[in-house]
PDB file of C-alpha atoms in Angstrom:
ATOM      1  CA  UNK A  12      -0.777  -4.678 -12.977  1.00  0.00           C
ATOM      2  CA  UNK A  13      -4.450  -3.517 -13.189  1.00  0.00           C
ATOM      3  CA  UNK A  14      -6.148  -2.449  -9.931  1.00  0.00           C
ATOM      4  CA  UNK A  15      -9.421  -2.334  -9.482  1.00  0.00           C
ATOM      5  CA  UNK A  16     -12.842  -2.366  -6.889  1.00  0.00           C
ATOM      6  CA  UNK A  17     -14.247  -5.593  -5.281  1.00  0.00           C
ATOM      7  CA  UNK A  18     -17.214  -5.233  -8.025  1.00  0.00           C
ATOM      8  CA  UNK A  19     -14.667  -5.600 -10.794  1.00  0.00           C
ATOM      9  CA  UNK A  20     -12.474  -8.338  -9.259  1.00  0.00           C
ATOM     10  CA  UNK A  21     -14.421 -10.359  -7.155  1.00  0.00           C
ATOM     11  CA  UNK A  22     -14.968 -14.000  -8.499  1.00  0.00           C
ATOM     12  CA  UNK A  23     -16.737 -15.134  -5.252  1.00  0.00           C
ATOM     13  CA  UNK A  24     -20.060 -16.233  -6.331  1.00  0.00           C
ATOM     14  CA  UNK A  25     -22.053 -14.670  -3.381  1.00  0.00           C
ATOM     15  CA  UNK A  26     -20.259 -11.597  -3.899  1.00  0.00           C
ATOM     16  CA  UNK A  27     -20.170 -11.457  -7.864  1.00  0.00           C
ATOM     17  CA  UNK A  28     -24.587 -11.333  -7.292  1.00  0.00           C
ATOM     18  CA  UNK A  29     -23.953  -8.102  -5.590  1.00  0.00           C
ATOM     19  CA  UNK A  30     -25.892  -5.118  -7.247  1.00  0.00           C
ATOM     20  CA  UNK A  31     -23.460  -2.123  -6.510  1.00  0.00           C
ATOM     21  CA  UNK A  32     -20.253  -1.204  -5.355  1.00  0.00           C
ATOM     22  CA  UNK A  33     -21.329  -0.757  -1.808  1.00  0.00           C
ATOM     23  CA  UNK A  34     -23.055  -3.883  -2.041  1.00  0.00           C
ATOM     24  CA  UNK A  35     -20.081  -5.909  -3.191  1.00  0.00           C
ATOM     25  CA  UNK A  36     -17.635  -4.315  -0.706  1.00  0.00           C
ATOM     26  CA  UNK A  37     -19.964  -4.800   2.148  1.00  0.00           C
ATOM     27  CA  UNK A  38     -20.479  -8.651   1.616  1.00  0.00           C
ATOM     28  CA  UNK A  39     -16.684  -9.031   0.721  1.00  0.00           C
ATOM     29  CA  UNK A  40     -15.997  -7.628   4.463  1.00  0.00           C
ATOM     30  CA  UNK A  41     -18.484  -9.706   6.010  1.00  0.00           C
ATOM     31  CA  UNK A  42     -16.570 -12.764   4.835  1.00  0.00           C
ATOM     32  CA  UNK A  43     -12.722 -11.574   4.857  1.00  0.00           C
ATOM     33  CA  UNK A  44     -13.094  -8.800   8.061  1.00  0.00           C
ATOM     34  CA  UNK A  45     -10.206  -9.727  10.572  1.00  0.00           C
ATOM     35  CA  UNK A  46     -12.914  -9.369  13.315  1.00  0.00           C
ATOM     36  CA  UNK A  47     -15.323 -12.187  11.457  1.00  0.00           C
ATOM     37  CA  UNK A  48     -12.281 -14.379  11.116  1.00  0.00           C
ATOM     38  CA  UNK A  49     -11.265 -14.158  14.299  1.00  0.00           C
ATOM     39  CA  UNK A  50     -14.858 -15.425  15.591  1.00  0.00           C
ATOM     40  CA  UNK A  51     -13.966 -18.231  12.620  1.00  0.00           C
ATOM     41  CA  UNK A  52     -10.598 -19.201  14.814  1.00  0.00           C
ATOM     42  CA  UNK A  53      -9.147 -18.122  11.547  1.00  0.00           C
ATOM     43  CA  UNK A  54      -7.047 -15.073  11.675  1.00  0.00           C
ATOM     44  CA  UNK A  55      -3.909 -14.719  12.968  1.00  0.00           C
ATOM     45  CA  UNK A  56      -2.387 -13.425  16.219  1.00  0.00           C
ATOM     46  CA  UNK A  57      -1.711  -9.257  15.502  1.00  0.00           C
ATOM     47  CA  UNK A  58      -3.391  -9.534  11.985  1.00  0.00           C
ATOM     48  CA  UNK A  59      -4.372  -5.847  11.563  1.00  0.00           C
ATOM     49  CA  UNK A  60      -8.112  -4.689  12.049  1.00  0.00           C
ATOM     50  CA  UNK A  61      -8.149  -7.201  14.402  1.00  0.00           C
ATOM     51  CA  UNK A  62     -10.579  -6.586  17.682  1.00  0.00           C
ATOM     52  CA  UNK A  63      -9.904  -8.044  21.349  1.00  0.00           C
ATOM     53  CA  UNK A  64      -7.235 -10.853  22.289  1.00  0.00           C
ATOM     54  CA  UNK A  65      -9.590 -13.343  23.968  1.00  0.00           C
ATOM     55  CA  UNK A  66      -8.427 -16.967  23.280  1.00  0.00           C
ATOM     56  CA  UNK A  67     -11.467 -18.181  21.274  1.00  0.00           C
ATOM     57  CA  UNK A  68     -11.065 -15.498  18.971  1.00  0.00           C
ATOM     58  CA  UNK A  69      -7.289 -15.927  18.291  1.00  0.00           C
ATOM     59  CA  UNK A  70      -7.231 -19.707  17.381  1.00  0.00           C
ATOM     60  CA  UNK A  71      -5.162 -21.413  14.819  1.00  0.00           C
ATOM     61  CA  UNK A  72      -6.157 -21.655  11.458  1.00  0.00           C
ATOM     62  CA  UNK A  73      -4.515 -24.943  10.225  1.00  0.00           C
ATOM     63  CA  UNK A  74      -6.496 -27.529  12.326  1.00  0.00           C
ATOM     64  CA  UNK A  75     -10.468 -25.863  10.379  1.00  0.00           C
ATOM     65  CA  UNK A  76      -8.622 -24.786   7.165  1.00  0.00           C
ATOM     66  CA  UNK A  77      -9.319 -27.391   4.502  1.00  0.00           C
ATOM     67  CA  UNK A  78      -6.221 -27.963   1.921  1.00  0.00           C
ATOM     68  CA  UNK A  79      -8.288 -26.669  -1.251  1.00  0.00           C
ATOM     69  CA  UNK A  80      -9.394 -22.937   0.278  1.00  0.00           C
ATOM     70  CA  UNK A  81     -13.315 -24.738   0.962  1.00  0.00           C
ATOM     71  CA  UNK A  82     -15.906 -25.285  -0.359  1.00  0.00           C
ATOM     72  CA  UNK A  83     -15.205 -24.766  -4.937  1.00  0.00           C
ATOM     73  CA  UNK A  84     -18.462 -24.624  -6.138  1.00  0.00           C
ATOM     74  CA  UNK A  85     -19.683 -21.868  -4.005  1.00  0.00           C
ATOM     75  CA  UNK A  86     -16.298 -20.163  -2.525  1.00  0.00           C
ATOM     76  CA  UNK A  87     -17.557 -20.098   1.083  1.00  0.00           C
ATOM     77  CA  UNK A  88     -15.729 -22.278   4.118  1.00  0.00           C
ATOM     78  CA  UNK A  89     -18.138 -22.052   7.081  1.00  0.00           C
ATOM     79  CA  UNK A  90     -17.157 -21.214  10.124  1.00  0.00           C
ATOM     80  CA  UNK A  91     -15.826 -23.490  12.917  1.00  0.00           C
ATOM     81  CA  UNK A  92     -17.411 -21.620  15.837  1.00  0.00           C
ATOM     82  CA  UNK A  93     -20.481 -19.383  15.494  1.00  0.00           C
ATOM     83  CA  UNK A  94     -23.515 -19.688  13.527  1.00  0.00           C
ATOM     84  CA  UNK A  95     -24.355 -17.527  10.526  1.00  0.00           C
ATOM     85  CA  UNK A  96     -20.932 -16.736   9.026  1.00  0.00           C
ATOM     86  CA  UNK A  97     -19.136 -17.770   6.253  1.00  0.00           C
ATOM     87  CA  UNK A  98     -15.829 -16.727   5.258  1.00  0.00           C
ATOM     88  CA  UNK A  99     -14.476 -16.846   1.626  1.00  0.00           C
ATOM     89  CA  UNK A 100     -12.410 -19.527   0.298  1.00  0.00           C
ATOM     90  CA  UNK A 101     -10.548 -17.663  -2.092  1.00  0.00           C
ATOM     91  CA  UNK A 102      -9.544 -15.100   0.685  1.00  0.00           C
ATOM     92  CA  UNK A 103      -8.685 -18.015   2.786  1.00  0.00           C
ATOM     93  CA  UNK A 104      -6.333 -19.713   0.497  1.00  0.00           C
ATOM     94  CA  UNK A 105      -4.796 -16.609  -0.747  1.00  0.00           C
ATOM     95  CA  UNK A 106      -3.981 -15.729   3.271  1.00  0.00           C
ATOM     96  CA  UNK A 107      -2.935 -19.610   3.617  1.00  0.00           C
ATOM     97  CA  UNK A 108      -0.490 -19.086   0.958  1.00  0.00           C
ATOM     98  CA  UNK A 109       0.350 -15.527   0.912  1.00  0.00           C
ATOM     99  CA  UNK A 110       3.828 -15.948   1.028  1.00  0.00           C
ATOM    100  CA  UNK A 111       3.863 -18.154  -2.212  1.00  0.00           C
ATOM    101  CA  UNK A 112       1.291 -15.621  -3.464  1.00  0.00           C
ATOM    102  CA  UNK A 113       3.317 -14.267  -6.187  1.00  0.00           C
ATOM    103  CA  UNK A 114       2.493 -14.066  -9.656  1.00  0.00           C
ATOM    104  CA  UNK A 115       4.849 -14.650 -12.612  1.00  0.00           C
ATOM    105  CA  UNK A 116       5.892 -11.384 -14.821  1.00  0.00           C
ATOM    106  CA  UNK A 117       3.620  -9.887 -17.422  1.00  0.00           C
ATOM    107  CA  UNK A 118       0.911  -7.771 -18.266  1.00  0.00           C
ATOM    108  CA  UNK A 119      -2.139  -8.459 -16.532  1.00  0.00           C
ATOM    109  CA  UNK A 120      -5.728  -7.085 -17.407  1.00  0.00           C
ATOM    110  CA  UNK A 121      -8.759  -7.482 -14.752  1.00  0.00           C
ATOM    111  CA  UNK A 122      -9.680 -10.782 -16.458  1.00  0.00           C
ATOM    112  CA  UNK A 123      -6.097 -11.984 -16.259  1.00  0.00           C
ATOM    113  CA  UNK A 124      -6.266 -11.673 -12.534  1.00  0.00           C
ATOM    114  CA  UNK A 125      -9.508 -13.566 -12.686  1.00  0.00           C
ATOM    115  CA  UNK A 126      -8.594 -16.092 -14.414  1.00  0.00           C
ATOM    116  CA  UNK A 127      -5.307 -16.621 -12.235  1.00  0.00           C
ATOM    117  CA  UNK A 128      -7.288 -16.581  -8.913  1.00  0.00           C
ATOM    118  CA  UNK A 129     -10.221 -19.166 -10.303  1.00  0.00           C
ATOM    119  CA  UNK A 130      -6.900 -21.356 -11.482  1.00  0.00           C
ATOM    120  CA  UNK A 131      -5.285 -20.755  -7.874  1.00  0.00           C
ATOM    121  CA  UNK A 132      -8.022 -20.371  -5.800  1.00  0.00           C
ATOM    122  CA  UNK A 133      -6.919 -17.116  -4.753  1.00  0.00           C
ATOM    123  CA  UNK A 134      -8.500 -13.911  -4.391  1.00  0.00           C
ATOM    124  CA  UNK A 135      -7.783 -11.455  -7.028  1.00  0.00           C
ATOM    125  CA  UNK A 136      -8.127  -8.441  -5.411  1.00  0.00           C
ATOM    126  CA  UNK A 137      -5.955  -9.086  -2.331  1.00  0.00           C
ATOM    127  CA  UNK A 138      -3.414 -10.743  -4.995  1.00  0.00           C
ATOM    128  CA  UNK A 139      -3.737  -7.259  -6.933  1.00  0.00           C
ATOM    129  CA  UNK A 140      -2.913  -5.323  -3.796  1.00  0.00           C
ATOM    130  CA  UNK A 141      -0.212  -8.010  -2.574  1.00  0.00           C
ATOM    131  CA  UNK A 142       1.615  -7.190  -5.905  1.00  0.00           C
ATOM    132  CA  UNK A 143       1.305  -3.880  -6.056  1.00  0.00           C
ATOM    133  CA  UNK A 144       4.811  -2.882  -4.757  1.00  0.00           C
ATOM    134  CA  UNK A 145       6.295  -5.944  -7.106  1.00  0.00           C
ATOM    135  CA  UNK A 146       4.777  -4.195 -10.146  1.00  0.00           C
ATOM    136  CA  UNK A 147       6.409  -1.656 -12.181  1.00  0.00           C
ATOM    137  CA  UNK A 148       3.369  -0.331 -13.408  1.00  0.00           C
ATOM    138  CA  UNK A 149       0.562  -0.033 -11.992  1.00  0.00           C
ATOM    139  CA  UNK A 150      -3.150   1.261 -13.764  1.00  0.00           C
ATOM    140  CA  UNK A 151      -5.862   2.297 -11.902  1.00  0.00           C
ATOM    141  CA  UNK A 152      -8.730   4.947 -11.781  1.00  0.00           C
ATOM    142  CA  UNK A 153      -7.164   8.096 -10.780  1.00  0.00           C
ATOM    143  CA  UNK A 154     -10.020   8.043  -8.025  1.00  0.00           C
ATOM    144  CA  UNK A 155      -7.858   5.623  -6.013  1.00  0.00           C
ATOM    145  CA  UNK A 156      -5.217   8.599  -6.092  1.00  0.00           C
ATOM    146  CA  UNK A 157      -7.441  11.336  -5.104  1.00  0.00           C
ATOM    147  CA  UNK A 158      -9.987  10.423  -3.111  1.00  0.00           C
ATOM    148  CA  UNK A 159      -8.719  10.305   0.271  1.00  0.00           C
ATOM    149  CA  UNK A 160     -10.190   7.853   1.463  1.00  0.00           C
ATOM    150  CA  UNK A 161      -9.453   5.173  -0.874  1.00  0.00           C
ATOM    151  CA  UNK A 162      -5.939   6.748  -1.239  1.00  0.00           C
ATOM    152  CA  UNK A 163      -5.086   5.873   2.012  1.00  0.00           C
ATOM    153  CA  UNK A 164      -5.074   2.349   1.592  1.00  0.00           C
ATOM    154  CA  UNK A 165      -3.853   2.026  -2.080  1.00  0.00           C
ATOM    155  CA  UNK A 166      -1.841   4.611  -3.054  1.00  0.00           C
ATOM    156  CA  UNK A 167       0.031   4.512   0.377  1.00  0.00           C
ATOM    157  CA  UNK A 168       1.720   1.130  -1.049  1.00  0.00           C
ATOM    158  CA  UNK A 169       3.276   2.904  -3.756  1.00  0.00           C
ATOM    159  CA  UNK A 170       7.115   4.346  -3.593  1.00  0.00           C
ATOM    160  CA  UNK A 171       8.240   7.871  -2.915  1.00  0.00           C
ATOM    161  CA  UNK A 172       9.458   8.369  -5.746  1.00  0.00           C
ATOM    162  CA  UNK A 173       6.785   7.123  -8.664  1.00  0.00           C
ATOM    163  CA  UNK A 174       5.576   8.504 -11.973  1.00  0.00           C
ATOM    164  CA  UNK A 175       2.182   9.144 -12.294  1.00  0.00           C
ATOM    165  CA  UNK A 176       0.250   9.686 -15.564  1.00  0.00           C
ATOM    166  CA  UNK A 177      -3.387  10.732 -15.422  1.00  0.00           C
ATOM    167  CA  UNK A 178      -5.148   9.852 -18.716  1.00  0.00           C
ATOM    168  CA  UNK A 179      -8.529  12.517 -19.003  1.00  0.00           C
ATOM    169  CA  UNK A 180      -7.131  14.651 -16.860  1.00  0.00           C
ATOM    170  CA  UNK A 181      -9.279  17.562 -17.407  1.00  0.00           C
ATOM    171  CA  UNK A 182     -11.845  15.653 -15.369  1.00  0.00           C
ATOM    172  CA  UNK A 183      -9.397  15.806 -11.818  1.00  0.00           C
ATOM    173  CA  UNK A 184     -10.987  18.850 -10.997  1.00  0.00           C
ATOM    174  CA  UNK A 185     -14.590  18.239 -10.815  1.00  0.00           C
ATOM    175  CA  UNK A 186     -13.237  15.094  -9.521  1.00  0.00           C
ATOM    176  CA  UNK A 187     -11.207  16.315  -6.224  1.00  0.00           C
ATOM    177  CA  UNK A 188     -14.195  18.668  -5.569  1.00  0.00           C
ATOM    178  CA  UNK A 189     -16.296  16.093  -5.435  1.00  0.00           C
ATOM    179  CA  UNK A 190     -13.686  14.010  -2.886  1.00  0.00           C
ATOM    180  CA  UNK A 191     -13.451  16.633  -0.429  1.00  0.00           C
ATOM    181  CA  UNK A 192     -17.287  17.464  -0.545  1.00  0.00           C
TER     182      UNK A 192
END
């Protein structure tokens, strides 16, 4: 399974225009943050991230959830309950179906995943990250090992006991410098 950054995986249209990574990542969350679908009615009770318990924010998501994930052309559902938001269809589908989110064996490249979320209507990168403890092996930029921040919430996912090969590895040093600067 290859892993990757929003900017790589993304097939959302709005967030596919964005320029750089912070770009990308900050859109993404505007549309798929717990908090944004909450003021949607869409996330569910206890979903983590999520912010206050109020009623309105806790709704159900089966009554505004269209069958096909939204809107095709553009990826966005709007939401049900406030004004300026939009939420992103293939997030939606992919957390409507997460449970039958599974992907059959083989090798799969970034445009594999692609390919399979614009066929399923499913997110790629929260696919990629749904699989990762189904994979046996898993490639990624050693970044997403060493930086602590982004380690955190991928490399967490991973077993105890894993073997890890870093390709270039004569670049980790300058690399965890620059992590913990």
């Amino acid at each position: 399974l290859c892993l990757s950054s929003r900017k790589n995986m993304c097939i959302h249209p709005r967030v596919e225009a964005g320029v750089d990574r912070e770009a990308v990542d900050s859109i993404c969350r505007s549309m798929t943050a717990t908090w944004v679908r909450q003021s949607a009615g869409k996330a569910r009770p206890g979903e983590r991230g999520a912010r206050g318990n109020d009623a309105r924010n806790i709704g159900s998501s089966s009554s505004s959830s269209s069958s096909n994930g939204g809107n095709p052309v553009t990826g966005t559902e709007p939401a049900t309950d406030i004004e300026d938001v939009t939420l992103c269809s293939f997030y939606e589908k992919y957390v409507d179906e997460e449970s039958a989110a599974e992907i059959p064996g083989g090798v799969y490249s970034l445009d594999d995943l692609k390919d399979l979320g614009k066929k399923k209507g499913w997110c790629p990168y929260f696919v990629a990250r749904h699989m990762l403890n189904r994979a046996t092996i898993v490639v990624y930029n050693y970044q997403y090992m060493l930086d602590p921040k982004v380690a955190n919430l991928v490399s967490r996912e991973l077993e105890q006991e894993s073997i890890v090969v870093f390709d270039e590895a004569h670049n980790i040093d300058n690399v965890c410098i620059e992590a913990f600067s």
